[in-house]
PDB file of C-alpha atoms in Angstrom:
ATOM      1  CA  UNK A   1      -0.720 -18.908 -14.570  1.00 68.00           C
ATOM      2  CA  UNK A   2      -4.026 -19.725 -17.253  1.00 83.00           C
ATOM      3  CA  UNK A   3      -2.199 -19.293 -20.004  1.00 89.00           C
ATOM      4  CA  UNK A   4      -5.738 -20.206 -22.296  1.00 92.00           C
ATOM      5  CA  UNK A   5      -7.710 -18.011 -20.130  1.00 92.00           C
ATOM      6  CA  UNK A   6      -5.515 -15.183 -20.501  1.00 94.00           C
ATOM      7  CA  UNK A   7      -5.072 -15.496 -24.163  1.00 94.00           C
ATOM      8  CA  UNK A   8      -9.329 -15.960 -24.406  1.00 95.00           C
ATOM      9  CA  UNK A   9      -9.146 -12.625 -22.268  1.00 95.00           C
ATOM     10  CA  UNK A  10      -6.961 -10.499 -24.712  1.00 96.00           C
ATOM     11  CA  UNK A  11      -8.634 -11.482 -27.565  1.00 96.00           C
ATOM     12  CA  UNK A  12     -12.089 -11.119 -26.324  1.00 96.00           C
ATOM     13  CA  UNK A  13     -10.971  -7.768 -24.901  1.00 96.00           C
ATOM     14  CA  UNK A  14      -9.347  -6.529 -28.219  1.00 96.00           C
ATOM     15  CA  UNK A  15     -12.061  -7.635 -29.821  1.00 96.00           C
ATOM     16  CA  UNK A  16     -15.061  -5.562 -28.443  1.00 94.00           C
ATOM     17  CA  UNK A  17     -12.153  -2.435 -28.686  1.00 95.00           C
ATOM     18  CA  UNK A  18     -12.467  -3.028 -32.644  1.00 96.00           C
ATOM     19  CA  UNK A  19      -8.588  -3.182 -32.757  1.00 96.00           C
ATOM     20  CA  UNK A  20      -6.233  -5.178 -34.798  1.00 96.00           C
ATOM     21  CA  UNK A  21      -3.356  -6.985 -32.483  1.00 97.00           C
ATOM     22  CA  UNK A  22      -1.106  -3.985 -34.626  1.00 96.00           C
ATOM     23  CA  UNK A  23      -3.217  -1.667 -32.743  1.00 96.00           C
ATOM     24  CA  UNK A  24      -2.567  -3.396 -29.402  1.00 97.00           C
ATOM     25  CA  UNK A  25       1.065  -4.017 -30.107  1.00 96.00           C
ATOM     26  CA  UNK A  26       2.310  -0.265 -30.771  1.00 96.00           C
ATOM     27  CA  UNK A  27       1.042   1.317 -27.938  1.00 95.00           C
ATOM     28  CA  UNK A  28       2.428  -1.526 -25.502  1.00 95.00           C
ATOM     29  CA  UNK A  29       5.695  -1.320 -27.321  1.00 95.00           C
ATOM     30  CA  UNK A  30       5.671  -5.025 -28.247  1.00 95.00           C
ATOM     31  CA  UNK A  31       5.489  -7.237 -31.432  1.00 96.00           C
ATOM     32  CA  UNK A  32       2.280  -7.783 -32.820  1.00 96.00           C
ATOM     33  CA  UNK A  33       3.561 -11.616 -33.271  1.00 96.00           C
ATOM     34  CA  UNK A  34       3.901 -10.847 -29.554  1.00 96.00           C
ATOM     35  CA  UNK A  35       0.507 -10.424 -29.240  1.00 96.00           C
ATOM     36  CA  UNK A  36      -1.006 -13.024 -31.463  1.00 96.00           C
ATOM     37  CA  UNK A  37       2.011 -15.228 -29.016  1.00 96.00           C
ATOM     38  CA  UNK A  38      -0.057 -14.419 -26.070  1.00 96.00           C
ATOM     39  CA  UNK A  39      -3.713 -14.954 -27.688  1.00 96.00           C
ATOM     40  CA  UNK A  40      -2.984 -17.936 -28.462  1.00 94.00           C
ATOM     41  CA  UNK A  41      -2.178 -19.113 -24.768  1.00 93.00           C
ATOM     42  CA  UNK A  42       1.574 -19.132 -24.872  1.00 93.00           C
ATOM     43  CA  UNK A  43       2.723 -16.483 -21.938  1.00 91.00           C
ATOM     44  CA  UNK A  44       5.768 -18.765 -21.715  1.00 90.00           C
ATOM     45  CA  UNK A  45       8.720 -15.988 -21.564  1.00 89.00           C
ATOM     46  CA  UNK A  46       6.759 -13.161 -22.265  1.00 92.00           C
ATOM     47  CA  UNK A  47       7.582 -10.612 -18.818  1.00 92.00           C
ATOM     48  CA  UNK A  48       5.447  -9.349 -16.400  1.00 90.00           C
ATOM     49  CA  UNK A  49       6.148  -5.441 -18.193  1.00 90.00           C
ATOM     50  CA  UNK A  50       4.854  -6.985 -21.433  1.00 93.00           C
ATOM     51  CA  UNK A  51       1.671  -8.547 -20.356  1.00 94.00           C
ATOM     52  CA  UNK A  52       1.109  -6.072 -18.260  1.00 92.00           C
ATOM     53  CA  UNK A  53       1.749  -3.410 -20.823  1.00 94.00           C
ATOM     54  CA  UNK A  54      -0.789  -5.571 -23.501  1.00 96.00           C
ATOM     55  CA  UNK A  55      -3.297  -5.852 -21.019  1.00 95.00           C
ATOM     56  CA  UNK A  56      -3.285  -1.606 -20.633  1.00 94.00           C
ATOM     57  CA  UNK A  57      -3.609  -1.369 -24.257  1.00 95.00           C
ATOM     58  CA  UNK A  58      -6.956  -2.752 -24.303  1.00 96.00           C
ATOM     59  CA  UNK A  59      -8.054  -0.783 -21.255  1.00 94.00           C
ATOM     60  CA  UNK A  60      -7.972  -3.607 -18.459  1.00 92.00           C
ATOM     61  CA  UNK A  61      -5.102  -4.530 -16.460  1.00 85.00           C
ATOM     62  CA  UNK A  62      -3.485  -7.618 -14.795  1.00 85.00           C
ATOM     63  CA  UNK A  63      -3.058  -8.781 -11.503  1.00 80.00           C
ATOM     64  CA  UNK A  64      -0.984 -11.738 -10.613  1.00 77.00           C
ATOM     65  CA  UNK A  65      -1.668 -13.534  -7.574  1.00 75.00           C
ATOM     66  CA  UNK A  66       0.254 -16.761  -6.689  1.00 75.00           C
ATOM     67  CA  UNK A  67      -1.578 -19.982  -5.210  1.00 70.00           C
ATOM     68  CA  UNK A  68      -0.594 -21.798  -3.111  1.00 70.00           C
ATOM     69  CA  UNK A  69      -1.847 -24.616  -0.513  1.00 64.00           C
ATOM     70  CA  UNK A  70      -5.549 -23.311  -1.216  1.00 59.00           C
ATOM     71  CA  UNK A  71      -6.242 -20.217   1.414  1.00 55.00           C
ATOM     72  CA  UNK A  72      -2.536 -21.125   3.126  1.00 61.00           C
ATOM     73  CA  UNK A  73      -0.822 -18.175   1.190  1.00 62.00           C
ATOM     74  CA  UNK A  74      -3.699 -15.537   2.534  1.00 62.00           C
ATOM     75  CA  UNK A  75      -2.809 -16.726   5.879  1.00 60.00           C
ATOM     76  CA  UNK A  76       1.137 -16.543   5.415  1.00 64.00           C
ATOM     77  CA  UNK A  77       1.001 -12.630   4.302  1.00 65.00           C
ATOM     78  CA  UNK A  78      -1.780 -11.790   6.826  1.00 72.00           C
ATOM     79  CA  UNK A  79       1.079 -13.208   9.466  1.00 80.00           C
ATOM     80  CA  UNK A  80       3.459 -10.670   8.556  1.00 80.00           C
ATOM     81  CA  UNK A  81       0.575  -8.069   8.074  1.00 85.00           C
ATOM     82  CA  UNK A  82      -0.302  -8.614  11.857  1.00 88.00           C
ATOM     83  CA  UNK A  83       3.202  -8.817  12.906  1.00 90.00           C
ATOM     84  CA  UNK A  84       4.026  -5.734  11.176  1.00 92.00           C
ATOM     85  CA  UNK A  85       0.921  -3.610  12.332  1.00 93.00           C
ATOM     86  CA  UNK A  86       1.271  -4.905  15.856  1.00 93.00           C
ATOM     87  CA  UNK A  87       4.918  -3.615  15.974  1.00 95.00           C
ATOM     88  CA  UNK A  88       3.574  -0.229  14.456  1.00 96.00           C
ATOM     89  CA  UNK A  89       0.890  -0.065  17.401  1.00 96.00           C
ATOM     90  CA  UNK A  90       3.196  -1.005  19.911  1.00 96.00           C
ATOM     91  CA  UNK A  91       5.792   1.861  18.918  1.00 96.00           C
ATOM     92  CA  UNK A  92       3.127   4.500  18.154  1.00 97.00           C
ATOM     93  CA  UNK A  93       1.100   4.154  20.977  1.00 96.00           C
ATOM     94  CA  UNK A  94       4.575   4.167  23.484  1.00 96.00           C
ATOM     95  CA  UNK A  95       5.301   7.417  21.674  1.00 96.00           C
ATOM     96  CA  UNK A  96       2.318   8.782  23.020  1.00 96.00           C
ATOM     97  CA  UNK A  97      -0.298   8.319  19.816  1.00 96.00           C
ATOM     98  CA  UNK A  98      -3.979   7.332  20.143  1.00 94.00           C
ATOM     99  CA  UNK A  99      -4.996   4.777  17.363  1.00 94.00           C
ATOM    100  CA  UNK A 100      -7.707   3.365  15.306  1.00 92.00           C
ATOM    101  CA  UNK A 101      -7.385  -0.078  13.247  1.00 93.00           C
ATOM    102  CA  UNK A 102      -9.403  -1.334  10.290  1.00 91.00           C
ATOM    103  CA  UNK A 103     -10.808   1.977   9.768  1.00 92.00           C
ATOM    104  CA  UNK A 104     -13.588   1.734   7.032  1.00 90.00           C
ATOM    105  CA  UNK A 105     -14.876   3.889   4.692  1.00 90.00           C
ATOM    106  CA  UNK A 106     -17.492   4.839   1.723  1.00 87.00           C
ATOM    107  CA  UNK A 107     -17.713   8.102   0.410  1.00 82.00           C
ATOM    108  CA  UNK A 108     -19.303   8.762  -2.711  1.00 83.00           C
ATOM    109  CA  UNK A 109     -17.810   5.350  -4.060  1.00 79.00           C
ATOM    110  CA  UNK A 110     -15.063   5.639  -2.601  1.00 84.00           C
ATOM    111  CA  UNK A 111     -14.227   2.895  -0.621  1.00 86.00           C
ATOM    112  CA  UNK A 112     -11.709   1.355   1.504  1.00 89.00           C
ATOM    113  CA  UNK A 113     -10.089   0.705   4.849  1.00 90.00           C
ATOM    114  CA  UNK A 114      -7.235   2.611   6.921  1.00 94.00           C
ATOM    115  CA  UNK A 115      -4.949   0.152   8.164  1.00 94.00           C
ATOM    116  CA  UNK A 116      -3.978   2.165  11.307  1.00 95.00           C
ATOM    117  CA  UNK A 117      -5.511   5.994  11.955  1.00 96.00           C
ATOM    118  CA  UNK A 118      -3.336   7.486  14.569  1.00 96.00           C
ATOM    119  CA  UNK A 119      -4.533  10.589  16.521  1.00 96.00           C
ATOM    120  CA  UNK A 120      -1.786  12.857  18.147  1.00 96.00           C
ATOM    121  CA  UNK A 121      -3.676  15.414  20.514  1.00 94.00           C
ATOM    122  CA  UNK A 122      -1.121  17.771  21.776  1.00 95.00           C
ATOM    123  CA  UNK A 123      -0.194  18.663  17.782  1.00 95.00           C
ATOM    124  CA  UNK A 124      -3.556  17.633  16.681  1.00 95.00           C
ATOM    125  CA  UNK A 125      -1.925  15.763  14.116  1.00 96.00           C
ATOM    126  CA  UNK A 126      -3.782  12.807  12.237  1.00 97.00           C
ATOM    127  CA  UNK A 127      -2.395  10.078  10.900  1.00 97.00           C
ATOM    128  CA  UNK A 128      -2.910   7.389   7.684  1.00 97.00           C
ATOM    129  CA  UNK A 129      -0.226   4.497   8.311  1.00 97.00           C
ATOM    130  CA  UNK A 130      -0.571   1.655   5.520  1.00 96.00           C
ATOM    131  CA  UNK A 131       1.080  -1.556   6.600  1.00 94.00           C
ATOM    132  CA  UNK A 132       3.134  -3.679   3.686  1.00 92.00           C
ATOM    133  CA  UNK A 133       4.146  -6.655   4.067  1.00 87.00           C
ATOM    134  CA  UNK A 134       5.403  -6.706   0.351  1.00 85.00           C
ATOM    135  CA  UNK A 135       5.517  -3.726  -2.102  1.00 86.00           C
ATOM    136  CA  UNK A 136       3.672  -4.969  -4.418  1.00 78.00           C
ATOM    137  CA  UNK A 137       2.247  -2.269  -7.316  1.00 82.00           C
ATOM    138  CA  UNK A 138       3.364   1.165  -6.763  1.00 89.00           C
ATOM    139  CA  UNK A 139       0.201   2.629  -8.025  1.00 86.00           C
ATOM    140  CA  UNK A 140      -1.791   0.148  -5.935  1.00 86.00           C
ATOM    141  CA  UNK A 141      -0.324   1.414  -3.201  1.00 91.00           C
ATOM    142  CA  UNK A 142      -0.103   5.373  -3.910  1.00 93.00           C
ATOM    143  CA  UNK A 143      -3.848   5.895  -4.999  1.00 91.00           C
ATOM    144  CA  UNK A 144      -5.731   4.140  -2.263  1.00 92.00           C
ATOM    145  CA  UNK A 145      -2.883   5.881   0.039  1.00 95.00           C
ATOM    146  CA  UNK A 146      -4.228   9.238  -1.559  1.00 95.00           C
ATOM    147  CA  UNK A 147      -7.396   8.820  -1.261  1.00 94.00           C
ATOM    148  CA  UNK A 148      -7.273   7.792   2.535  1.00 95.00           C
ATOM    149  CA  UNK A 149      -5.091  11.123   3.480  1.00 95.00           C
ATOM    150  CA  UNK A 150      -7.984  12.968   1.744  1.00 94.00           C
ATOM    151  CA  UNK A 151     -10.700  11.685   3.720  1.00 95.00           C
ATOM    152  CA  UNK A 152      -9.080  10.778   6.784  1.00 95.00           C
ATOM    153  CA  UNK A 153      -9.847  14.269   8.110  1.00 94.00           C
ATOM    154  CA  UNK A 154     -13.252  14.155   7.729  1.00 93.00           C
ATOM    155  CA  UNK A 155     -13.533  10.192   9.144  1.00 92.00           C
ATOM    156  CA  UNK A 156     -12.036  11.597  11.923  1.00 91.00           C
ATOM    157  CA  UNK A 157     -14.002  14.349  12.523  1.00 91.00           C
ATOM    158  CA  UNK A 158     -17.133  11.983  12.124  1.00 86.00           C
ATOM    159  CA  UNK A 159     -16.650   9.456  13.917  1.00 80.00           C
ATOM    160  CA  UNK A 160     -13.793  10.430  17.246  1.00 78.00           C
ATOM    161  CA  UNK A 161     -14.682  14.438  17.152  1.00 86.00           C
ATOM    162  CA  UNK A 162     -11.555  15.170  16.491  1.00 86.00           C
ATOM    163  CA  UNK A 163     -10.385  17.794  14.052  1.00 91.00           C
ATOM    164  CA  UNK A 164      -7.266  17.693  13.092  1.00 94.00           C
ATOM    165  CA  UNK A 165      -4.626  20.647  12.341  1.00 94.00           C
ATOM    166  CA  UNK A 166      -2.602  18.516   9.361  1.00 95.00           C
ATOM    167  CA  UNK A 167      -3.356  15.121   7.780  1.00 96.00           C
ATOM    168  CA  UNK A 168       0.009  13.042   7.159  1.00 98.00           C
ATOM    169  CA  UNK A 169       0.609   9.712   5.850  1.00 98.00           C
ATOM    170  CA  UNK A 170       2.905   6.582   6.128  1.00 97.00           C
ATOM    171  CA  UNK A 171       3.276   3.649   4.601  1.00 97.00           C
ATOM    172  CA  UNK A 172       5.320   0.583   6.731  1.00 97.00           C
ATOM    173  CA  UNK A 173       7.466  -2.032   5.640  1.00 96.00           C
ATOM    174  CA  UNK A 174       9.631  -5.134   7.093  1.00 94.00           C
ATOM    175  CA  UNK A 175      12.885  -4.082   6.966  1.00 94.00           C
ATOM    176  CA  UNK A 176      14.671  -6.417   4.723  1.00 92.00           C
ATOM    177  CA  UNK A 177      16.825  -6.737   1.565  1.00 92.00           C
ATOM    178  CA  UNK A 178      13.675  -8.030  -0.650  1.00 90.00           C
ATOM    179  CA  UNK A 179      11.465  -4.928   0.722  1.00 91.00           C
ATOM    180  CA  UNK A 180      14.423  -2.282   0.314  1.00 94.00           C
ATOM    181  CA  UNK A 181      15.305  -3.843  -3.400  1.00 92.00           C
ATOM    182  CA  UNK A 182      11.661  -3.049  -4.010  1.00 91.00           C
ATOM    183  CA  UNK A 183      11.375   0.615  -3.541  1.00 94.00           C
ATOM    184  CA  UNK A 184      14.937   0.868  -5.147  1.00 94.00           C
ATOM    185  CA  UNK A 185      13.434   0.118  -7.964  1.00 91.00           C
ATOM    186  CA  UNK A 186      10.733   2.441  -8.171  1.00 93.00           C
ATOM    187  CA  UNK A 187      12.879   5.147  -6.576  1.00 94.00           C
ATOM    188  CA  UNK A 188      12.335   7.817  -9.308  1.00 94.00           C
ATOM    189  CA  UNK A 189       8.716   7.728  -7.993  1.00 95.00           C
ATOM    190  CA  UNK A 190       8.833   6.834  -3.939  1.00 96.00           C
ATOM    191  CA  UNK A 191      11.507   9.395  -3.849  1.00 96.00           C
ATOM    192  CA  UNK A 192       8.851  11.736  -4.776  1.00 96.00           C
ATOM    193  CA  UNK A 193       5.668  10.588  -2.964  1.00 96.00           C
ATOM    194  CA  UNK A 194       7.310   9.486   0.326  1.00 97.00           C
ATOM    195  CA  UNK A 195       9.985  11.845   0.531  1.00 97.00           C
ATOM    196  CA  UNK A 196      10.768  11.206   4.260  1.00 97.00           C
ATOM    197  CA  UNK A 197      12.671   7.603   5.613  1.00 95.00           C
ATOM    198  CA  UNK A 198      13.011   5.730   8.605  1.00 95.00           C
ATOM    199  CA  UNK A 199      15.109   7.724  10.839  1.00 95.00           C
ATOM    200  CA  UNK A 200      13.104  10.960  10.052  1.00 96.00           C
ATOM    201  CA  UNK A 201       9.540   9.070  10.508  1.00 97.00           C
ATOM    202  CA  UNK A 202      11.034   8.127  13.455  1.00 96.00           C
ATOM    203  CA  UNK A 203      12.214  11.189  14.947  1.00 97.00           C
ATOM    204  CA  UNK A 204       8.827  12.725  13.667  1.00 97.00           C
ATOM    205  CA  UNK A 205       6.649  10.000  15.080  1.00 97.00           C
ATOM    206  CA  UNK A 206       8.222  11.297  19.114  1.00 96.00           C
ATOM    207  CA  UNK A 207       7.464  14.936  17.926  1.00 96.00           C
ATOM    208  CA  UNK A 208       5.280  15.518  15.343  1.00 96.00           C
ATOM    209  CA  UNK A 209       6.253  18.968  13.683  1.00 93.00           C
ATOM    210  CA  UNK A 210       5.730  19.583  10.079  1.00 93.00           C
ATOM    211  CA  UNK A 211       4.304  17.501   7.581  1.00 95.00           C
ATOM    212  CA  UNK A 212       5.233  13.677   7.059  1.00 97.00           C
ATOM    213  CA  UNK A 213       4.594  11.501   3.945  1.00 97.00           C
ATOM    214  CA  UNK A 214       6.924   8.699   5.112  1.00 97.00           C
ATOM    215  CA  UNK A 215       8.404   5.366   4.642  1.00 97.00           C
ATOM    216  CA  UNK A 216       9.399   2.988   7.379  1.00 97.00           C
ATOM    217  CA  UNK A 217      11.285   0.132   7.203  1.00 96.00           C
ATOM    218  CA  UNK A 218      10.479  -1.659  10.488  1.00 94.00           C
ATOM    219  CA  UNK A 219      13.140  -4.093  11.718  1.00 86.00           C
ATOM    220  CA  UNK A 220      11.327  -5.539  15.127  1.00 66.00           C
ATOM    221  CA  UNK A 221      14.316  -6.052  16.769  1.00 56.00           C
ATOM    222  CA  UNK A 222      15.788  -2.654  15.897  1.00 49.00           C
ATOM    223  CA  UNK A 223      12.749  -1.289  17.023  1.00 52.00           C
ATOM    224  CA  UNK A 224      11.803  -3.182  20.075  1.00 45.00           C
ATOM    225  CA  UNK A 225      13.798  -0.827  22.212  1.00 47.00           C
ATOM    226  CA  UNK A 226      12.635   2.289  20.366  1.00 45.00           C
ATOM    227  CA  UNK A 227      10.305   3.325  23.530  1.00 44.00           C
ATOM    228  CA  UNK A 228      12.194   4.853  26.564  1.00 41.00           C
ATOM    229  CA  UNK A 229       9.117   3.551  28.782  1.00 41.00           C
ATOM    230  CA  UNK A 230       7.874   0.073  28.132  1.00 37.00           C
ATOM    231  CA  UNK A 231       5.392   0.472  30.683  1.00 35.00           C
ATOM    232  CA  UNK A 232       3.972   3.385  28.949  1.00 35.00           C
ATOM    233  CA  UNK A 233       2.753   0.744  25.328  1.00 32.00           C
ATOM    234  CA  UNK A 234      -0.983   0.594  26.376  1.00 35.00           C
ATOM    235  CA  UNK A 235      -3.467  -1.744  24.893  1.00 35.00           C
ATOM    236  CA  UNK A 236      -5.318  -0.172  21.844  1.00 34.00           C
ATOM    237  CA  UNK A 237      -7.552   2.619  22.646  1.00 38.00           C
ATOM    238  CA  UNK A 238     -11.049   2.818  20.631  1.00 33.00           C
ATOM    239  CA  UNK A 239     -11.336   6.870  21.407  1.00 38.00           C
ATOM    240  CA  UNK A 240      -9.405   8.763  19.324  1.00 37.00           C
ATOM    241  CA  UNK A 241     -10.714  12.120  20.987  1.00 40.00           C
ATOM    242  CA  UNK A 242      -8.301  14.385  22.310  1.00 39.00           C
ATOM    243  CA  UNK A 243      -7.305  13.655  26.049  1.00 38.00           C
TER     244      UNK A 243
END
């Protein structure tokens, strides 16, 4: 972490906002020597809530995004990205779902892609599934998620021909301690926006009645049994038309 580059950022920031670091300090519920602490390039101690709650004050927020081994750490979460969205296929298409990856979209600035869109004809049911391999920010994850149930109808409609009865969502994760510590934590929230867990997505996923907003922890070898027919997991299809 930059610690100079971060403090040069606050201060710059707070600056052009014609604020005092009082007026950045009360509304993130910090010190104003707390502040001035991180201005001056010392983020030594100072939590993730607190820089993160500085940062707000001034109307610009922070991301933190560890390095390592130059472009090795993209590669090391897009392996258990793939893993976990090839597991996903696998399962949804032996249950008898049509899918889509990479789905992108721009609509009226708007943009984005759909990690898997999954077509169910007999219920025409469509739906968003947004593969985690970590958590991450719960907002980062809940507004594109929004936005993608919202248009998913349309992109569907547009582009396969399909128009779907109900647009439901999903969001995936590994099933481990580290993933299930995560939305623990932001329980008062998930609890909320993905109301439904892994044994009802599942049980919805064979027979999709009734609205979903789900979340899946996906243990592969749990899992890899999950389809009565093996011989039934097809490859991929790129129609998402109605059969």
């Amino acid at each position: 972490m930059n610690g100079q580059r971060i403090g040069a950022s606050l201060r710059a920031l707070r600056r052009r906002g014609g604020l005092r670091q009082e007026d950045v300090a009360r509304p993130a519920g910090v010190s104003r020597s707390t502040v001035a602490r991180i201005e001056g390039g010392d983020v030594s101690g100072i939590t993730v809530g607190a820089l993160t709650a500085v940062f707000e004050a001034v109307g610009a927020r922070v991301e933190i995004r560890p390095l390592w081994r130059g472009a090795a750490m993209d590669r090391l979460l897009d392996e258990g990205h793939a893993r976990l969205s090839g597991q996903t296929l696998k399962l949804l298409l032996g249950w008898g779902w049509d899918t889509q990856v990479e789905v992108s979209f721009a609509h009226y600035g708007e943009r984005g892609s759909i990690d898997i869109l999954a077509w169910h004809a007999p219920s025409r049911t469509l739906l968003v599934v947004e593969i985690k391999s970590e958590l991450g920010s719960v907002e980062g994850l809940l507004r594109p998620l929004d936005v993608k149930a919202r248009l998913a109808g349309g992109i569907a409609a547009e582009r396969f021909g399909c128009r779907a009865a109900q647009v439901c969502s999903m969001v995936v994760l590994p099933e481990n301690a580290r993933a299930r510590r995560q939305v623990a934590r932001h329980a008062a929230v998930l609890d909320i926006a993905l109301p439904h867990r892994s044994r009802e997505v599942r049980r919805w996923l064979r027979a999709p009645v009734g609205a979903l907003r789900g979340l899946w922890f996906l243990s592969s070898s749990r899992e890899a049994g999950a389809t009565r027919n093996p011989s039934a997991i097809r490859r991929v299809r790129v129609d998402a038309k109605g059969r």
